[in-house]
PDB file of C-alpha atoms in Angstrom:
ATOM      1  CA  MET A   1      -6.901   6.904  34.043  1.00 43.00           C
ATOM      2  CA  ALA A   2      -7.030   3.483  35.677  1.00 44.00           C
ATOM      3  CA  LYS A   3      -9.536   2.290  33.077  1.00 47.00           C
ATOM      4  CA  SER A   4      -7.219   3.389  30.234  1.00 45.00           C
ATOM      5  CA  LYS A   5      -4.284   1.490  31.733  1.00 47.00           C
ATOM      6  CA  LYS A   6      -6.436  -1.596  32.091  1.00 47.00           C
ATOM      7  CA  ARG A   7      -7.429  -1.495  28.426  1.00 48.00           C
ATOM      8  CA  LYS A   8      -3.809  -1.067  27.342  1.00 49.00           C
ATOM      9  CA  SER A   9      -2.732  -3.975  29.515  1.00 51.00           C
ATOM     10  CA  ALA A  10      -5.387  -6.170  27.903  1.00 58.00           C
ATOM     11  CA  LYS A  11      -4.077  -5.282  24.417  1.00 62.00           C
ATOM     12  CA  GLN A  12      -0.529  -6.053  25.516  1.00 60.00           C
ATOM     13  CA  THR A  13      -1.567  -9.434  26.880  1.00 57.00           C
ATOM     14  CA  HIS A  14      -3.483 -10.340  23.722  1.00 77.00           C
ATOM     15  CA  LEU A  15      -0.663  -9.400  21.357  1.00 85.00           C
ATOM     16  CA  ALA A  16       1.966 -11.059  23.545  1.00 85.00           C
ATOM     17  CA  SER A  17       0.026 -14.327  23.405  1.00 85.00           C
ATOM     18  CA  ILE A  18      -0.887 -14.263  19.705  1.00 90.00           C
ATOM     19  CA  PRO A  19      -1.436 -17.941  18.778  1.00 88.00           C
ATOM     20  CA  GLY A  20       0.838 -18.100  15.758  1.00 93.00           C
ATOM     21  CA  THR A  21       2.580 -15.901  13.219  1.00 95.00           C
ATOM     22  CA  LEU A  22       1.539 -12.386  12.236  1.00 97.00           C
ATOM     23  CA  VAL A  23       2.287 -11.697   8.564  1.00 98.00           C
ATOM     24  CA  LEU A  24       2.546  -8.055   7.502  1.00 98.00           C
ATOM     25  CA  VAL A  25       2.246  -7.688   3.725  1.00 98.00           C
ATOM     26  CA  GLY A  26       3.648  -4.282   2.807  1.00 96.00           C
ATOM     27  CA  ALA A  27       5.768  -2.347   5.288  1.00 94.00           C
ATOM     28  CA  GLY A  28       5.478   1.205   3.999  1.00 91.00           C
ATOM     29  CA  LYS A  29       4.463   4.185   6.107  1.00 89.00           C
ATOM     30  CA  MET A  30       1.156   2.825   7.363  1.00 90.00           C
ATOM     31  CA  GLY A  31       2.275  -0.784   7.663  1.00 93.00           C
ATOM     32  CA  GLY A  32       5.446   0.349   9.421  1.00 91.00           C
ATOM     33  CA  ALA A  33       3.476   2.557  11.830  1.00 89.00           C
ATOM     34  CA  MET A  34       1.209  -0.346  12.731  1.00 92.00           C
ATOM     35  CA  LEU A  35       4.196  -2.631  13.231  1.00 94.00           C
ATOM     36  CA  ASP A  36       5.796  -0.118  15.592  1.00 91.00           C
ATOM     37  CA  GLY A  37       2.585  -0.055  17.609  1.00 90.00           C
ATOM     38  CA  TRP A  38       2.365  -3.847  17.805  1.00 93.00           C
ATOM     39  CA  LEU A  39       5.941  -4.250  18.972  1.00 92.00           C
ATOM     40  CA  ALA A  40       5.495  -1.475  21.542  1.00 90.00           C
ATOM     41  CA  LEU A  41       2.472  -3.324  22.938  1.00 88.00           C
ATOM     42  CA  GLY A  42       4.369  -6.529  23.472  1.00 90.00           C
ATOM     43  CA  LEU A  43       4.041  -8.488  20.232  1.00 93.00           C
ATOM     44  CA  PRO A  44       7.068 -10.841  20.225  1.00 94.00           C
ATOM     45  CA  PRO A  45       9.285  -9.934  17.237  1.00 95.00           C
ATOM     46  CA  ARG A  46       9.920 -13.615  16.516  1.00 95.00           C
ATOM     47  CA  LYS A  47       6.213 -14.014  15.749  1.00 95.00           C
ATOM     48  CA  VAL A  48       6.319 -11.376  12.979  1.00 97.00           C
ATOM     49  CA  ALA A  49       7.021 -12.063   9.322  1.00 97.00           C
ATOM     50  CA  ILE A  50       7.197  -9.177   6.840  1.00 97.00           C
ATOM     51  CA  LEU A  51       6.651  -9.554   3.113  1.00 97.00           C
ATOM     52  CA  GLU A  52       8.046  -6.407   1.521  1.00 95.00           C
ATOM     53  CA  PRO A  53       9.994  -6.315  -1.771  1.00 93.00           C
ATOM     54  CA  GLN A  54      11.785  -3.076  -0.865  1.00 93.00           C
ATOM     55  CA  PRO A  55      12.211  -2.986   2.922  1.00 93.00           C
ATOM     56  CA  SER A  56      13.472   0.300   4.346  1.00 93.00           C
ATOM     57  CA  LYS A  57      16.516   0.499   6.620  1.00 94.00           C
ATOM     58  CA  PRO A  58      14.374   0.675   9.783  1.00 93.00           C
ATOM     59  CA  ILE A  59      12.481  -2.430   8.669  1.00 94.00           C
ATOM     60  CA  LYS A  60      15.700  -4.290   7.852  1.00 94.00           C
ATOM     61  CA  ALA A  61      17.042  -3.361  11.291  1.00 95.00           C
ATOM     62  CA  LEU A  62      14.181  -5.251  12.924  1.00 95.00           C
ATOM     63  CA  ALA A  63      15.795  -8.510  11.800  1.00 94.00           C
ATOM     64  CA  ARG A  64      18.243  -8.076  14.683  1.00 95.00           C
ATOM     65  CA  ARG A  65      15.276  -8.285  17.072  1.00 95.00           C
ATOM     66  CA  GLY A  66      14.006 -11.481  15.520  1.00 95.00           C
ATOM     67  CA  VAL A  67      11.512 -10.199  12.959  1.00 96.00           C
ATOM     68  CA  ARG A  68      11.557 -12.355   9.825  1.00 96.00           C
ATOM     69  CA  ILE A  69      11.816 -10.317   6.635  1.00 96.00           C
ATOM     70  CA  ASN A  70      10.866 -12.021   3.369  1.00 96.00           C
ATOM     71  CA  PRO A  71      11.450 -15.468   4.879  1.00 94.00           C
ATOM     72  CA  LYS A  72      12.212 -18.377   2.613  1.00 90.00           C
ATOM     73  CA  GLY A  73       9.875 -21.345   2.574  1.00 82.00           C
ATOM     74  CA  LYS A  74       6.255 -21.679   3.670  1.00 82.00           C
ATOM     75  CA  LEU A  75       4.949 -19.787   6.670  1.00 89.00           C
ATOM     76  CA  ASP A  76       2.860 -22.070   8.863  1.00 86.00           C
ATOM     77  CA  ASN A  77       0.282 -21.304  11.556  1.00 92.00           C
ATOM     78  CA  VAL A  78      -0.532 -17.772  10.392  1.00 96.00           C
ATOM     79  CA  ALA A  79      -2.838 -16.352  13.063  1.00 96.00           C
ATOM     80  CA  ALA A  80      -3.266 -12.991  11.349  1.00 97.00           C
ATOM     81  CA  MET A  81      -2.300 -11.365   8.090  1.00 98.00           C
ATOM     82  CA  VAL A  82      -2.381  -7.600   7.611  1.00 98.00           C
ATOM     83  CA  ILE A  83      -2.385  -6.470   3.983  1.00 98.00           C
ATOM     84  CA  ALA A  84      -0.958  -2.962   3.663  1.00 96.00           C
ATOM     85  CA  VAL A  85       0.035  -2.791   0.001  1.00 96.00           C
ATOM     86  CA  LYS A  86      -1.148  -0.068  -2.363  1.00 92.00           C
ATOM     87  CA  PRO A  87      -4.594  -0.891  -3.793  1.00 89.00           C
ATOM     88  CA  GLN A  88      -3.246  -0.612  -7.336  1.00 90.00           C
ATOM     89  CA  SER A  89      -0.895  -3.516  -6.544  1.00 93.00           C
ATOM     90  CA  ALA A  90      -3.621  -5.741  -5.116  1.00 94.00           C
ATOM     91  CA  PRO A  91      -4.518  -7.805  -8.223  1.00 94.00           C
ATOM     92  CA  GLU A  92      -0.926  -9.079  -8.402  1.00 96.00           C
ATOM     93  CA  ALA A  93      -0.005  -9.024  -4.707  1.00 96.00           C
ATOM     94  CA  VAL A  94      -3.027 -10.583  -3.011  1.00 97.00           C
ATOM     95  CA  PRO A  95      -3.865 -13.906  -4.784  1.00 97.00           C
ATOM     96  CA  PRO A  96      -0.492 -15.568  -3.948  1.00 95.00           C
ATOM     97  CA  LEU A  97      -1.234 -14.951  -0.256  1.00 96.00           C
ATOM     98  CA  ALA A  98      -3.970 -17.600  -0.342  1.00 96.00           C
ATOM     99  CA  ALA A  99      -1.305 -20.255   0.253  1.00 94.00           C
ATOM    100  CA  LEU A 100      -0.614 -18.750   3.693  1.00 95.00           C
ATOM    101  CA  VAL A 101      -4.227 -18.546   4.871  1.00 96.00           C
ATOM    102  CA  ASP A 102      -6.040 -21.323   6.737  1.00 93.00           C
ATOM    103  CA  PRO A 103      -9.441 -21.366   8.509  1.00 91.00           C
ATOM    104  CA  LYS A 104      -7.873 -19.989  11.726  1.00 93.00           C
ATOM    105  CA  THR A 105      -6.278 -16.985  10.004  1.00 97.00           C
ATOM    106  CA  VAL A 106      -7.891 -13.558  10.233  1.00 98.00           C
ATOM    107  CA  VAL A 107      -6.982 -11.346   7.285  1.00 98.00           C
ATOM    108  CA  VAL A 108      -7.027  -7.590   7.882  1.00 98.00           C
ATOM    109  CA  SER A 109      -6.872  -5.386   4.797  1.00 97.00           C
ATOM    110  CA  ILE A 110      -6.155  -1.663   5.027  1.00 95.00           C
ATOM    111  CA  MET A 111      -6.187  -1.130   1.251  1.00 91.00           C
ATOM    112  CA  ALA A 112      -8.344   1.804   0.200  1.00 86.00           C
ATOM    113  CA  GLY A 113     -11.135   0.880  -2.181  1.00 85.00           C
ATOM    114  CA  ARG A 114     -10.487  -2.869  -2.244  1.00 91.00           C
ATOM    115  CA  THR A 115     -13.726  -4.554  -1.236  1.00 93.00           C
ATOM    116  CA  ILE A 116     -14.433  -7.624   0.854  1.00 96.00           C
ATOM    117  CA  ARG A 117     -15.749  -9.263  -2.305  1.00 95.00           C
ATOM    118  CA  PHE A 118     -12.417  -8.662  -4.067  1.00 95.00           C
ATOM    119  CA  LEU A 119     -10.568 -10.147  -1.088  1.00 97.00           C
ATOM    120  CA  GLU A 120     -12.907 -13.141  -0.863  1.00 97.00           C
ATOM    121  CA  GLN A 121     -12.340 -13.913  -4.540  1.00 96.00           C
ATOM    122  CA  ALA A 122      -8.552 -13.749  -4.071  1.00 97.00           C
ATOM    123  CA  LEU A 123      -8.572 -15.555  -0.707  1.00 97.00           C
ATOM    124  CA  PRO A 124     -11.456 -18.073  -0.869  1.00 96.00           C
ATOM    125  CA  GLY A 125     -12.982 -18.996   2.493  1.00 95.00           C
ATOM    126  CA  ALA A 126     -10.878 -16.531   4.476  1.00 97.00           C
ATOM    127  CA  ALA A 127     -12.050 -14.614   7.541  1.00 98.00           C
ATOM    128  CA  ILE A 128     -11.599 -11.026   6.354  1.00 98.00           C
ATOM    129  CA  VAL A 129     -11.710  -7.650   8.061  1.00 98.00           C
ATOM    130  CA  ARG A 130     -11.649  -4.618   5.790  1.00 97.00           C
ATOM    131  CA  ALA A 131     -10.266  -1.629   7.696  1.00 97.00           C
ATOM    132  CA  MET A 132      -9.384   1.994   7.029  1.00 94.00           C
ATOM    133  CA  PRO A 133      -6.857   3.614   9.399  1.00 94.00           C
ATOM    134  CA  ASN A 134      -5.317   7.071   8.977  1.00 93.00           C
ATOM    135  CA  THR A 135      -1.838   8.548   9.245  1.00 90.00           C
ATOM    136  CA  PRO A 136      -2.050   9.799  12.883  1.00 93.00           C
ATOM    137  CA  ALA A 137      -1.603   6.094  13.574  1.00 90.00           C
ATOM    138  CA  ALA A 138       2.120   6.913  13.379  1.00 87.00           C
ATOM    139  CA  ILE A 139       1.846   8.629  16.788  1.00 90.00           C
ATOM    140  CA  GLY A 140      -0.826   6.372  18.259  1.00 89.00           C
ATOM    141  CA  ARG A 141      -3.612   8.883  17.588  1.00 93.00           C
ATOM    142  CA  GLY A 142      -5.217   7.347  14.534  1.00 94.00           C
ATOM    143  CA  ILE A 143      -8.766   6.149  14.083  1.00 96.00           C
ATOM    144  CA  THR A 144      -9.801   3.057  12.161  1.00 97.00           C
ATOM    145  CA  VAL A 145     -13.173   1.817  10.934  1.00 97.00           C
ATOM    146  CA  ALA A 146     -13.420  -1.945  10.405  1.00 98.00           C
ATOM    147  CA  VAL A 147     -15.977  -4.206   8.699  1.00 98.00           C
ATOM    148  CA  PRO A 148     -15.875  -8.026   9.065  1.00 98.00           C
ATOM    149  CA  ASN A 149     -17.126 -10.629   6.614  1.00 97.00           C
ATOM    150  CA  ALA A 150     -19.326 -13.543   7.656  1.00 96.00           C
ATOM    151  CA  GLN A 151     -16.353 -15.837   8.326  1.00 97.00           C
ATOM    152  CA  VAL A 152     -14.896 -13.690  11.126  1.00 97.00           C
ATOM    153  CA  ARG A 153     -15.504 -15.314  14.491  1.00 96.00           C
ATOM    154  CA  ALA A 154     -15.332 -13.675  17.919  1.00 95.00           C
ATOM    155  CA  SER A 155     -11.688 -14.680  18.430  1.00 93.00           C
ATOM    156  CA  GLY A 156     -10.680 -13.303  15.035  1.00 94.00           C
ATOM    157  CA  ARG A 157     -12.497 -10.046  15.661  1.00 95.00           C
ATOM    158  CA  LYS A 158     -10.801  -9.736  19.060  1.00 94.00           C
ATOM    159  CA  LEU A 159      -7.382 -10.234  17.485  1.00 95.00           C
ATOM    160  CA  ALA A 160      -8.133  -7.814  14.623  1.00 96.00           C
ATOM    161  CA  HIS A 161      -9.338  -5.220  17.137  1.00 96.00           C
ATOM    162  CA  ALA A 162      -6.145  -5.556  19.190  1.00 94.00           C
ATOM    163  CA  LEU A 163      -3.990  -5.118  16.080  1.00 95.00           C
ATOM    164  CA  LEU A 164      -5.909  -2.062  14.880  1.00 95.00           C
ATOM    165  CA  ALA A 165      -6.196  -0.505  18.349  1.00 94.00           C
ATOM    166  CA  ALA A 166      -2.403  -0.478  18.678  1.00 91.00           C
ATOM    167  CA  THR A 167      -2.405   2.778  16.694  1.00 90.00           C
ATOM    168  CA  GLY A 168      -5.527   4.498  18.006  1.00 93.00           C
ATOM    169  CA  ALA A 169      -9.302   4.248  18.283  1.00 95.00           C
ATOM    170  CA  VAL A 170     -11.292   1.568  16.457  1.00 97.00           C
ATOM    171  CA  GLU A 171     -14.920   1.715  15.308  1.00 97.00           C
ATOM    172  CA  TRP A 172     -16.746  -1.290  13.845  1.00 98.00           C
ATOM    173  CA  ALA A 173     -19.417  -1.084  11.141  1.00 96.00           C
ATOM    174  CA  ASP A 174     -21.696  -3.701   9.617  1.00 93.00           C
ATOM    175  CA  ASP A 175     -22.288  -1.925   6.294  1.00 95.00           C
ATOM    176  CA  GLU A 176     -19.301  -2.057   3.961  1.00 95.00           C
ATOM    177  CA  ALA A 177     -20.966   0.546   1.738  1.00 93.00           C
ATOM    178  CA  LEU A 178     -19.879   3.140   4.316  1.00 94.00           C
ATOM    179  CA  MET A 179     -16.186   2.502   3.733  1.00 94.00           C
ATOM    180  CA  ASP A 180     -15.669   4.810   0.753  1.00 91.00           C
ATOM    181  CA  ALA A 181     -17.077   7.723   2.760  1.00 94.00           C
ATOM    182  CA  VAL A 182     -15.008   6.668   5.778  1.00 95.00           C
ATOM    183  CA  THR A 183     -11.918   6.773   3.572  1.00 92.00           C
ATOM    184  CA  ALA A 184     -12.894  10.223   2.304  1.00 95.00           C
ATOM    185  CA  VAL A 185     -13.416  11.633   5.810  1.00 97.00           C
ATOM    186  CA  SER A 186     -10.865  10.043   8.124  1.00 96.00           C
ATOM    187  CA  GLY A 187      -8.512   8.214   5.753  1.00 93.00           C
ATOM    188  CA  SER A 188      -7.872  11.259   3.568  1.00 94.00           C
ATOM    189  CA  GLY A 189      -8.860  13.786   6.244  1.00 97.00           C
ATOM    190  CA  PRO A 190      -5.379  14.429   7.676  1.00 97.00           C
ATOM    191  CA  ALA A 191      -4.372  15.876   4.289  1.00 97.00           C
ATOM    192  CA  TYR A 192      -7.236  18.358   4.534  1.00 98.00           C
ATOM    193  CA  VAL A 193      -6.033  19.461   7.970  1.00 98.00           C
ATOM    194  CA  PHE A 194      -2.454  19.838   6.757  1.00 98.00           C
ATOM    195  CA  LEU A 195      -3.737  21.877   3.828  1.00 98.00           C
ATOM    196  CA  LEU A 196      -5.522  24.127   6.330  1.00 98.00           C
ATOM    197  CA  ALA A 197      -2.204  24.729   8.099  1.00 98.00           C
ATOM    198  CA  GLU A 198      -0.513  25.483   4.767  1.00 98.00           C
ATOM    199  CA  THR A 199      -3.151  27.936   3.585  1.00 98.00           C
ATOM    200  CA  LEU A 200      -3.457  29.619   6.987  1.00 98.00           C
ATOM    201  CA  ALA A 201       0.295  30.234   6.960  1.00 98.00           C
ATOM    202  CA  ARG A 202       0.178  31.685   3.447  1.00 98.00           C
ATOM    203  CA  ALA A 203      -2.769  33.892   4.387  1.00 98.00           C
ATOM    204  CA  GLY A 204      -0.834  35.156   7.418  1.00 98.00           C
ATOM    205  CA  ALA A 205       2.122  36.014   5.219  1.00 98.00           C
ATOM    206  CA  ALA A 206      -0.200  37.804   2.793  1.00 98.00           C
ATOM    207  CA  ALA A 207      -1.499  39.845   5.733  1.00 98.00           C
ATOM    208  CA  GLY A 208       2.035  41.030   6.502  1.00 98.00           C
ATOM    209  CA  LEU A 209       3.543  38.453   8.847  1.00 98.00           C
ATOM    210  CA  PRO A 210       7.061  37.137   8.190  1.00 98.00           C
ATOM    211  CA  ALA A 211       6.609  33.792   6.418  1.00 98.00           C
ATOM    212  CA  GLU A 212       8.477  31.808   9.093  1.00 98.00           C
ATOM    213  CA  LEU A 213       6.413  33.302  11.915  1.00 98.00           C
ATOM    214  CA  ALA A 214       3.172  32.750   9.980  1.00 98.00           C
ATOM    215  CA  ALA A 215       4.087  29.090   9.473  1.00 98.00           C
ATOM    216  CA  LYS A 216       4.849  28.610  13.191  1.00 98.00           C
ATOM    217  CA  LEU A 217       1.610  30.292  14.228  1.00 98.00           C
ATOM    218  CA  ALA A 218      -0.470  28.246  11.792  1.00 98.00           C
ATOM    219  CA  ARG A 219       1.173  24.956  12.769  1.00 98.00           C
ATOM    220  CA  ALA A 220       0.779  25.541  16.504  1.00 98.00           C
ATOM    221  CA  THR A 221      -2.786  26.791  16.120  1.00 98.00           C
ATOM    222  CA  VAL A 222      -3.957  23.801  14.078  1.00 98.00           C
ATOM    223  CA  ALA A 223      -2.156  21.321  16.346  1.00 97.00           C
ATOM    224  CA  GLY A 224      -3.354  22.973  19.556  1.00 98.00           C
ATOM    225  CA  SER A 225      -6.932  23.273  18.350  1.00 98.00           C
ATOM    226  CA  GLY A 226      -6.938  19.610  17.369  1.00 96.00           C
ATOM    227  CA  GLU A 227      -5.711  18.642  20.827  1.00 96.00           C
ATOM    228  CA  LEU A 228      -8.368  20.837  22.459  1.00 97.00           C
ATOM    229  CA  LEU A 229     -11.035  19.186  20.326  1.00 97.00           C
ATOM    230  CA  HIS A 230      -9.641  15.778  21.312  1.00 95.00           C
ATOM    231  CA  ARG A 231      -9.706  16.506  25.033  1.00 96.00           C
ATOM    232  CA  SER A 232     -12.912  18.515  25.256  1.00 98.00           C
ATOM    233  CA  ALA A 233     -16.349  17.023  25.837  1.00 98.00           C
ATOM    234  CA  LEU A 234     -17.800  19.847  23.731  1.00 98.00           C
ATOM    235  CA  ASP A 235     -18.549  19.374  20.048  1.00 98.00           C
ATOM    236  CA  ALA A 236     -16.729  21.298  17.322  1.00 98.00           C
ATOM    237  CA  ALA A 237     -19.593  23.737  16.741  1.00 98.00           C
ATOM    238  CA  THR A 238     -19.661  24.723  20.422  1.00 98.00           C
ATOM    239  CA  LEU A 239     -15.891  25.148  20.576  1.00 98.00           C
ATOM    240  CA  ARG A 240     -16.061  27.354  17.487  1.00 98.00           C
ATOM    241  CA  ALA A 241     -18.824  29.463  19.012  1.00 97.00           C
ATOM    242  CA  ASN A 242     -16.814  29.845  22.218  1.00 97.00           C
ATOM    243  CA  VAL A 243     -13.994  31.513  20.268  1.00 97.00           C
ATOM    244  CA  THR A 244     -16.330  33.855  18.404  1.00 97.00           C
ATOM    245  CA  SER A 245     -17.266  37.191  19.961  1.00 96.00           C
ATOM    246  CA  PRO A 246     -20.160  38.984  18.194  1.00 95.00           C
ATOM    247  CA  GLY A 247     -18.799  41.682  15.910  1.00 96.00           C
ATOM    248  CA  GLY A 248     -15.193  40.666  16.575  1.00 97.00           C
ATOM    249  CA  THR A 249     -12.304  39.592  14.393  1.00 97.00           C
ATOM    250  CA  THR A 250     -13.196  35.893  14.442  1.00 97.00           C
ATOM    251  CA  ALA A 251     -16.770  36.685  13.444  1.00 97.00           C
ATOM    252  CA  ALA A 252     -15.511  38.739  10.501  1.00 98.00           C
ATOM    253  CA  ALA A 253     -13.414  35.824   9.279  1.00 98.00           C
ATOM    254  CA  LEU A 254     -16.219  33.307   9.793  1.00 97.00           C
ATOM    255  CA  ASP A 255     -18.572  35.478   7.757  1.00 97.00           C
ATOM    256  CA  VAL A 256     -16.293  34.630   4.824  1.00 97.00           C
ATOM    257  CA  LEU A 257     -15.614  30.976   5.697  1.00 97.00           C
ATOM    258  CA  MET A 258     -19.275  30.184   6.405  1.00 97.00           C
ATOM    259  CA  ALA A 259     -20.726  31.994   3.384  1.00 97.00           C
ATOM    260  CA  GLN A 260     -22.703  30.082   0.757  1.00 96.00           C
ATOM    261  CA  ASP A 261     -19.525  29.594  -1.271  1.00 95.00           C
ATOM    262  CA  GLY A 262     -17.355  29.025   1.812  1.00 96.00           C
ATOM    263  CA  VAL A 263     -15.783  26.001   3.505  1.00 97.00           C
ATOM    264  CA  GLU A 264     -18.823  23.744   3.883  1.00 97.00           C
ATOM    265  CA  PRO A 265     -19.804  23.377   0.203  1.00 97.00           C
ATOM    266  CA  LEU A 266     -16.131  23.114  -0.730  1.00 97.00           C
ATOM    267  CA  MET A 267     -15.528  20.353   1.838  1.00 98.00           C
ATOM    268  CA  THR A 268     -18.689  18.576   0.755  1.00 97.00           C
ATOM    269  CA  ARG A 269     -17.433  18.503  -2.836  1.00 97.00           C
ATOM    270  CA  ALA A 270     -13.983  17.375  -1.721  1.00 98.00           C
ATOM    271  CA  VAL A 271     -15.314  14.462   0.344  1.00 97.00           C
ATOM    272  CA  ALA A 272     -17.653  13.504  -2.495  1.00 97.00           C
ATOM    273  CA  ALA A 273     -14.709  13.451  -4.922  1.00 97.00           C
ATOM    274  CA  ALA A 274     -12.677  11.245  -2.579  1.00 94.00           C
ATOM    275  CA  THR A 275     -15.646   8.916  -2.062  1.00 93.00           C
ATOM    276  CA  LYS A 276     -16.105   8.623  -5.828  1.00 92.00           C
ATOM    277  CA  ARG A 277     -12.419   7.813  -6.289  1.00 89.00           C
ATOM    278  CA  GLY A 278     -12.664   5.106  -3.644  1.00 84.00           C
ATOM    279  CA  LYS A 279     -15.466   3.453  -5.593  1.00 84.00           C
ATOM    280  CA  GLU A 280     -13.385   3.690  -8.775  1.00 84.00           C
ATOM    281  CA  LEU A 281     -10.460   1.947  -7.076  1.00 76.00           C
ATOM    282  CA  ALA A 282     -12.784  -0.929  -6.248  1.00 71.00           C
ATOM    283  CA  GLY A 283     -13.260  -1.462  -9.984  1.00 62.00           C
TER     284      GLY A 283
END
């Protein structure tokens, strides 16, 4: 526990002493979740500038705390820029940002599919970190994989790590080619888990449970199992085996789910489809 507190304190100190302005480009669900995490960890609101054509009410309310929303005039001394716009908007949204970037700026992109090469062409000479977070970032339980380009120095990587770690775990990779699969597994993965809860509830109702009770049971079971997996030192296969008594009810269900046409080949095809779409978004 003491080690965890020490790490959090270090993040707070780093964000509190950020050496310039942090520009958030796009303040939708993911951008907003990251911003909440930064402010909670001590990032001074006066050091934040948000570029968002349609700011939500919660984002607008941050102006009272000192956050600058769509400020007029040039933003100087930009220490970090986080690009959180939709990838389809990138060709129009990203090139104008070059005017805000200088050699000391670290640019962190969380756009799915948009490559470092695309970003380097739009932002020549910039230190760029391509990252893929996921939606549990909204409750501080996300996970992000990040890849730096050759211009990212140790100080820029440290700042990028602190920004990304505000919403959960961070893993670094050297091979950008992994990012489409990362997006398919962890970026899109929460939707697969929510679908599991949906289908489990419907299956419970089909087995005779009242729909409301089936939904509550499915929701609590998926959430509780995820928390057990998070806290346990055991891997998923061992936890599954621990629930399964030979010849019991769980074994009967797993005989269906683990059949040749069961969950594994279906999930493999789903992740492959998401990976393919990520490559298509890159153009």
